[in-house]
């Protein structure tokens, strides 16, 4: 009696393990995983590896070159650039991850409900998505943040309000293509209710594309947060944040370009790593191949 479930479970496990092996053997995915692992390790060990207080101002030490005391030199206020980069990693990556998680938790259930139930809820949601989607996301985020006021929490709220619509649209399109298939119709005939059909049959098909979209969106959202912080709408001084560090170094680009190069390279590495991982997840989480 237990042979079939055991065989099915073992096949599922073998498929997952094989997919992970393929992903790790792919050079681009392996590079992305390695980069992200190093960055996460730096975040975890941040308080123990920073040589200086990232907020301490020492005007006598301003614009110092790299040394043992200051591994990447100092900024225009004498603060350790390396210490601020490590501290800023927690702020930038932490808030980016929180935004991505919030957006997915909003867009996924709304897209599932809208696509399966339809009716007025679906019509209202799609009109809202179409109306908001007519404007560029970045411009809309600037407008919302400017209306709410410059702060990192308001910036996060603005990005969430802008980004959840794309997730809801993707999930809705998947549900519309799956809800009339035979396995869903069989579940309905068998007496399954709405939430059971959504949870057992439609959610697995929608979850994989959402996870891939979230992995690819980490870089985009981080660029949005950093860009708005660069414009002065996000993290406020003296908080260490990569976009704010770019803004601080703008006036010294010709005399001390490292003030912008280091945070810019940090942002670039995270965006590249997340995009490489997202591409690898396309195969790992493809439910049709399993």
Short mmCIF file of C-alpha atoms in Angstrom, two decimals:
data_model
loop_
_atom_site.label_atom_id
_atom_site.label_comp_id
_atom_site.label_asym_id
_atom_site.label_seq_id
_atom_site.Cartn_x
_atom_site.Cartn_y
_atom_site.Cartn_z
CA UNK A 1 0.00 0.00 0.00
CA UNK A 2 2.90 2.36 0.75
CA UNK A 3 4.94 1.46 -2.32
CA UNK A 4 3.43 4.10 -4.61
CA UNK A 5 3.80 7.06 -2.20
CA UNK A 6 7.34 5.95 -1.34
CA UNK A 7 8.26 5.69 -4.99
CA UNK A 8 6.73 9.08 -5.73
CA UNK A 9 8.55 10.70 -2.82
CA UNK A 10 11.85 9.12 -3.81
CA UNK A 11 11.42 10.29 -7.39
CA UNK A 12 10.66 13.81 -6.20
CA UNK A 13 13.74 13.79 -3.97
CA UNK A 14 15.96 12.46 -6.76
CA UNK A 15 14.63 15.10 -9.16
CA UNK A 16 15.36 17.88 -6.66
CA UNK A 17 18.85 16.57 -5.95
CA UNK A 18 19.60 16.20 -9.65
CA UNK A 19 18.36 19.76 -10.30
CA UNK A 20 20.57 21.14 -7.52
CA UNK A 21 23.56 19.27 -8.95
CA UNK A 22 22.88 20.69 -12.40
CA UNK A 23 22.60 24.16 -10.92
CA UNK A 24 25.88 23.82 -9.00
CA UNK A 25 27.64 22.41 -12.06
CA UNK A 26 26.54 25.40 -14.10
CA UNK A 27 29.45 27.87 -13.90
CA UNK A 28 27.26 30.98 -13.88
CA UNK A 29 24.92 29.69 -11.14
CA UNK A 30 27.88 28.52 -9.06
CA UNK A 31 29.47 31.96 -9.30
CA UNK A 32 26.21 33.61 -8.23
CA UNK A 33 25.79 31.27 -5.26
CA UNK A 34 29.41 31.83 -4.23
CA UNK A 35 29.13 35.61 -4.41
CA UNK A 36 25.89 35.67 -2.43
CA UNK A 37 27.30 33.27 0.17
CA UNK A 38 30.30 35.52 0.73
CA UNK A 39 28.07 38.59 1.08
CA UNK A 40 25.78 36.83 3.56
CA UNK A 41 28.81 35.69 5.55
CA UNK A 42 30.04 39.29 5.68
CA UNK A 43 26.62 40.39 6.97
CA UNK A 44 26.62 37.74 9.69
CA UNK A 45 30.18 38.50 10.77
CA UNK A 46 29.85 42.26 10.25
CA UNK A 47 30.05 43.38 13.91
CA UNK A 48 33.17 41.26 14.41
CA UNK A 49 35.17 42.21 11.30
CA UNK A 50 34.66 45.98 11.07
CA UNK A 51 37.84 47.72 12.27
CA UNK A 52 36.15 51.04 13.11
CA UNK A 53 32.82 52.52 14.10
CA UNK A 54 30.99 53.29 10.81
CA UNK A 55 29.35 56.39 12.31
CA UNK A 56 32.31 58.02 14.04
CA UNK A 57 33.37 61.29 12.36
CA UNK A 58 37.10 62.14 12.41
CA UNK A 59 37.74 65.23 10.35
CA UNK A 60 41.49 64.91 10.91
CA UNK A 61 41.36 61.53 9.08
CA UNK A 62 39.25 62.61 6.09
CA UNK A 63 40.01 61.19 2.62
CA UNK A 64 42.82 58.97 3.86
CA UNK A 65 44.14 56.26 1.49
CA UNK A 66 43.85 52.55 2.22
CA UNK A 67 45.88 51.37 5.20
CA UNK A 68 45.85 48.71 7.91
CA UNK A 69 43.64 50.90 10.08
CA UNK A 70 41.35 51.84 7.19
CA UNK A 71 41.35 48.92 4.65
CA UNK A 72 39.54 50.98 1.97
CA UNK A 73 40.45 54.45 3.19
CA UNK A 74 38.16 57.07 4.70
CA UNK A 75 35.40 59.29 3.33
CA UNK A 76 34.98 63.06 3.41
CA UNK A 77 34.10 62.96 7.11
CA UNK A 78 36.92 60.65 8.15
CA UNK A 79 34.67 57.59 8.50
CA UNK A 80 36.03 54.14 7.58
CA UNK A 81 34.69 53.19 4.14
CA UNK A 82 35.10 49.45 4.72
CA UNK A 83 33.19 49.62 8.02
CA UNK A 84 30.40 51.60 6.37
CA UNK A 85 30.21 49.14 3.46
CA UNK A 86 29.84 46.19 5.83
CA UNK A 87 27.28 47.99 7.99
CA UNK A 88 25.47 49.21 4.88
CA UNK A 89 25.21 45.64 3.58
CA UNK A 90 22.87 44.81 6.44
CA UNK A 91 20.71 47.82 5.68
CA UNK A 92 20.63 47.49 1.90
CA UNK A 93 20.30 43.70 1.62
CA UNK A 94 18.11 43.37 4.70
CA UNK A 95 15.54 45.90 3.54
CA UNK A 96 15.69 44.54 -0.02
CA UNK A 97 14.93 41.02 1.20
CA UNK A 98 12.08 42.31 3.36
CA UNK A 99 10.57 44.17 0.38
CA UNK A 100 10.83 41.11 -1.89
CA UNK A 101 9.19 38.88 0.74
CA UNK A 102 6.38 41.36 1.38
CA UNK A 103 5.72 41.84 -2.33
CA UNK A 104 5.55 38.07 -2.92
CA UNK A 105 3.24 37.53 0.07
CA UNK A 106 0.85 40.17 -1.28
CA UNK A 107 0.96 39.36 -4.99
CA UNK A 108 0.79 35.56 -4.71
CA UNK A 109 -2.54 35.17 -2.85
CA UNK A 110 -4.16 38.05 -4.72
CA UNK A 111 -3.14 36.57 -8.07
CA UNK A 112 -4.37 33.10 -7.08
CA UNK A 113 -7.73 34.39 -5.88
CA UNK A 114 -8.23 36.75 -8.79
CA UNK A 115 -7.34 34.17 -11.45
CA UNK A 116 -9.41 31.33 -10.01
CA UNK A 117 -12.49 33.08 -8.65
CA UNK A 118 -12.72 35.90 -11.21
CA UNK A 119 -15.76 38.12 -11.08
CA UNK A 120 -15.71 41.62 -9.65
CA UNK A 121 -12.58 41.00 -7.60
CA UNK A 122 -10.64 40.05 -10.70
CA UNK A 123 -12.04 42.97 -12.73
CA UNK A 124 -11.23 45.50 -9.99
CA UNK A 125 -7.74 44.10 -9.43
CA UNK A 126 -6.86 44.08 -13.12
CA UNK A 127 -8.12 47.62 -13.66
CA UNK A 128 -5.95 48.75 -10.74
CA UNK A 129 -2.94 46.86 -12.10
CA UNK A 130 -3.47 48.23 -15.62
CA UNK A 131 -3.86 51.78 -14.36
CA UNK A 132 -0.78 51.66 -12.14
CA UNK A 133 1.20 49.79 -14.80
CA UNK A 134 0.74 52.65 -17.25
CA UNK A 135 3.40 54.59 -15.33
CA UNK A 136 7.08 53.58 -15.06
CA UNK A 137 7.73 51.84 -11.74
CA UNK A 138 10.69 54.04 -10.85
CA UNK A 139 8.80 57.29 -11.48
CA UNK A 140 5.84 55.99 -9.48
CA UNK A 141 8.13 55.01 -6.59
CA UNK A 142 9.68 58.50 -6.62
CA UNK A 143 6.24 60.12 -6.53
CA UNK A 144 5.00 57.92 -3.67
CA UNK A 145 8.17 58.38 -1.63
CA UNK A 146 8.09 62.13 -2.18
CA UNK A 147 4.46 62.22 -1.04
CA UNK A 148 5.09 60.08 2.07
CA UNK A 149 8.34 61.82 2.97
CA UNK A 150 12.01 60.84 2.69
CA UNK A 151 12.84 57.89 4.94
CA UNK A 152 13.83 54.27 4.48
CA UNK A 153 10.53 52.94 5.84
CA UNK A 154 8.50 55.15 3.48
CA UNK A 155 10.77 54.10 0.62
CA UNK A 156 10.10 50.43 1.39
CA UNK A 157 6.35 51.05 1.50
CA UNK A 158 6.49 52.84 -1.85
CA UNK A 159 8.42 50.03 -3.52
CA UNK A 160 5.99 47.42 -2.14
CA UNK A 161 3.00 49.40 -3.44
CA UNK A 162 4.63 49.53 -6.88
CA UNK A 163 6.00 45.98 -7.20
CA UNK A 164 3.19 43.72 -5.93
CA UNK A 165 1.14 44.29 -9.08
CA UNK A 166 3.65 42.52 -11.30
CA UNK A 167 3.56 39.42 -9.09
CA UNK A 168 -0.24 39.39 -9.02
CA UNK A 169 -0.38 39.65 -12.81
CA UNK A 170 2.10 36.78 -13.33
CA UNK A 171 0.29 34.50 -10.87
CA UNK A 172 -3.11 35.35 -12.35
CA UNK A 173 -1.95 34.47 -15.86
CA UNK A 174 -0.66 31.09 -14.63
CA UNK A 175 -3.92 30.33 -12.84
CA UNK A 176 -5.99 31.27 -15.90
CA UNK A 177 -4.01 28.79 -17.99
CA UNK A 178 -4.29 25.99 -15.42
CA UNK A 179 -7.79 26.28 -13.96
CA UNK A 180 -9.57 24.69 -16.95
CA UNK A 181 -7.24 21.71 -17.23
CA UNK A 182 -8.42 18.20 -16.50
CA UNK A 183 -6.74 17.76 -13.12
CA UNK A 184 -8.43 20.91 -11.77
CA UNK A 185 -11.80 19.88 -13.19
CA UNK A 186 -11.36 16.42 -11.65
CA UNK A 187 -10.65 18.01 -8.27
CA UNK A 188 -13.82 20.06 -8.54
CA UNK A 189 -15.89 17.01 -9.48
CA UNK A 190 -14.34 15.14 -6.55
CA UNK A 191 -15.76 17.75 -4.17
CA UNK A 192 -12.70 19.89 -3.51
CA UNK A 193 -13.52 23.41 -2.40
CA UNK A 194 -12.03 26.62 -3.70
CA UNK A 195 -9.23 26.89 -1.18
CA UNK A 196 -8.32 23.22 -1.52
CA UNK A 197 -8.04 23.50 -5.29
CA UNK A 198 -5.98 26.65 -4.98
CA UNK A 199 -3.69 25.25 -2.28
CA UNK A 200 -3.15 21.74 -3.62
CA UNK A 201 -3.27 22.19 -7.38
CA UNK A 202 -2.72 25.80 -8.43
CA UNK A 203 -0.26 27.02 -5.81
CA UNK A 204 2.54 24.57 -6.81
CA UNK A 205 2.34 25.81 -10.41
CA UNK A 206 2.43 29.47 -9.33
CA UNK A 207 5.04 29.14 -6.61
CA UNK A 208 7.97 28.22 -8.83
CA UNK A 209 7.62 31.21 -11.22
CA UNK A 210 7.16 33.53 -8.23
CA UNK A 211 10.37 32.27 -6.60
CA UNK A 212 12.28 32.75 -9.85
CA UNK A 213 10.76 36.20 -10.31
CA UNK A 214 11.68 37.10 -6.72
CA UNK A 215 15.29 35.98 -7.22
CA UNK A 216 15.57 38.08 -10.37
CA UNK A 217 13.76 40.99 -8.68
CA UNK A 218 16.19 41.23 -5.78
CA UNK A 219 18.67 43.07 -7.96
CA UNK A 220 16.02 45.37 -9.43
CA UNK A 221 14.55 46.24 -6.05
CA UNK A 222 17.98 46.84 -4.55
CA UNK A 223 18.82 49.15 -7.45
CA UNK A 224 15.54 51.01 -6.87
CA UNK A 225 16.21 51.41 -3.14
CA UNK A 226 19.80 52.48 -3.75
CA UNK A 227 18.78 54.88 -6.52
CA UNK A 228 16.15 56.58 -4.39
CA UNK A 229 18.59 56.76 -1.48
CA UNK A 230 21.06 58.33 -3.89
CA UNK A 231 18.41 60.96 -4.63
CA UNK A 232 17.98 61.61 -0.91
CA UNK A 233 14.58 59.89 -0.59
CA UNK A 234 15.72 56.80 1.29
CA UNK A 235 18.22 56.31 4.10
CA UNK A 236 19.08 59.59 5.81
CA UNK A 237 22.52 60.60 7.15
CA UNK A 238 24.43 59.30 8.97
CA UNK A 239 22.92 55.83 8.34
CA UNK A 240 25.29 53.67 6.24
CA UNK A 241 23.48 52.54 3.09
CA UNK A 242 25.05 51.85 -0.28
CA UNK A 243 22.87 54.25 -2.25
CA UNK A 244 23.34 56.98 0.34
CA UNK A 245 27.10 56.36 0.22
CA UNK A 246 27.00 56.95 -3.53
CA UNK A 247 25.22 60.23 -2.89
CA UNK A 248 27.78 61.25 -0.26
CA UNK A 249 30.68 60.59 -2.63
CA UNK A 250 29.17 62.38 -5.61
CA UNK A 251 30.81 65.73 -4.82
CA UNK A 252 34.23 64.07 -4.51
CA UNK A 253 34.12 61.90 -7.62
CA UNK A 254 37.05 63.64 -9.32
CA UNK A 255 39.30 63.93 -6.27
CA UNK A 256 38.32 60.70 -4.46
CA UNK A 257 36.44 58.41 -6.90
CA UNK A 258 36.70 55.46 -4.51
CA UNK A 259 33.89 56.99 -2.44
CA UNK A 260 31.52 56.04 -5.27
CA UNK A 261 33.42 53.09 -6.77
CA UNK A 262 33.30 50.87 -3.67
CA UNK A 263 29.53 51.07 -2.95
CA UNK A 264 28.84 50.94 -6.69
CA UNK A 265 30.86 47.72 -7.01
CA UNK A 266 29.06 46.24 -3.99
CA UNK A 267 25.67 46.94 -5.61
CA UNK A 268 26.90 45.50 -8.92
CA UNK A 269 28.12 42.26 -7.30
CA UNK A 270 24.81 41.65 -5.54
CA UNK A 271 22.76 42.36 -8.67
CA UNK A 272 24.93 40.04 -10.78
CA UNK A 273 24.83 37.28 -8.14
CA UNK A 274 21.04 37.41 -7.79
CA UNK A 275 20.50 37.41 -11.55
CA UNK A 276 22.79 34.40 -12.00
CA UNK A 277 20.97 32.52 -9.24
CA UNK A 278 17.59 33.46 -10.70
CA UNK A 279 18.58 32.03 -14.07
CA UNK A 280 19.66 28.80 -12.39
CA UNK A 281 16.39 28.58 -10.46
CA UNK A 282 14.45 28.49 -13.73
CA UNK A 283 15.54 24.87 -14.19
CA UNK A 284 15.57 23.94 -10.51
CA UNK A 285 11.98 25.03 -9.84
CA UNK A 286 10.44 24.15 -13.21
CA UNK A 287 7.51 21.99 -12.10
CA UNK A 288 6.91 20.68 -15.63
CA UNK A 289 10.37 19.11 -15.79
CA UNK A 290 9.68 17.25 -12.54
#
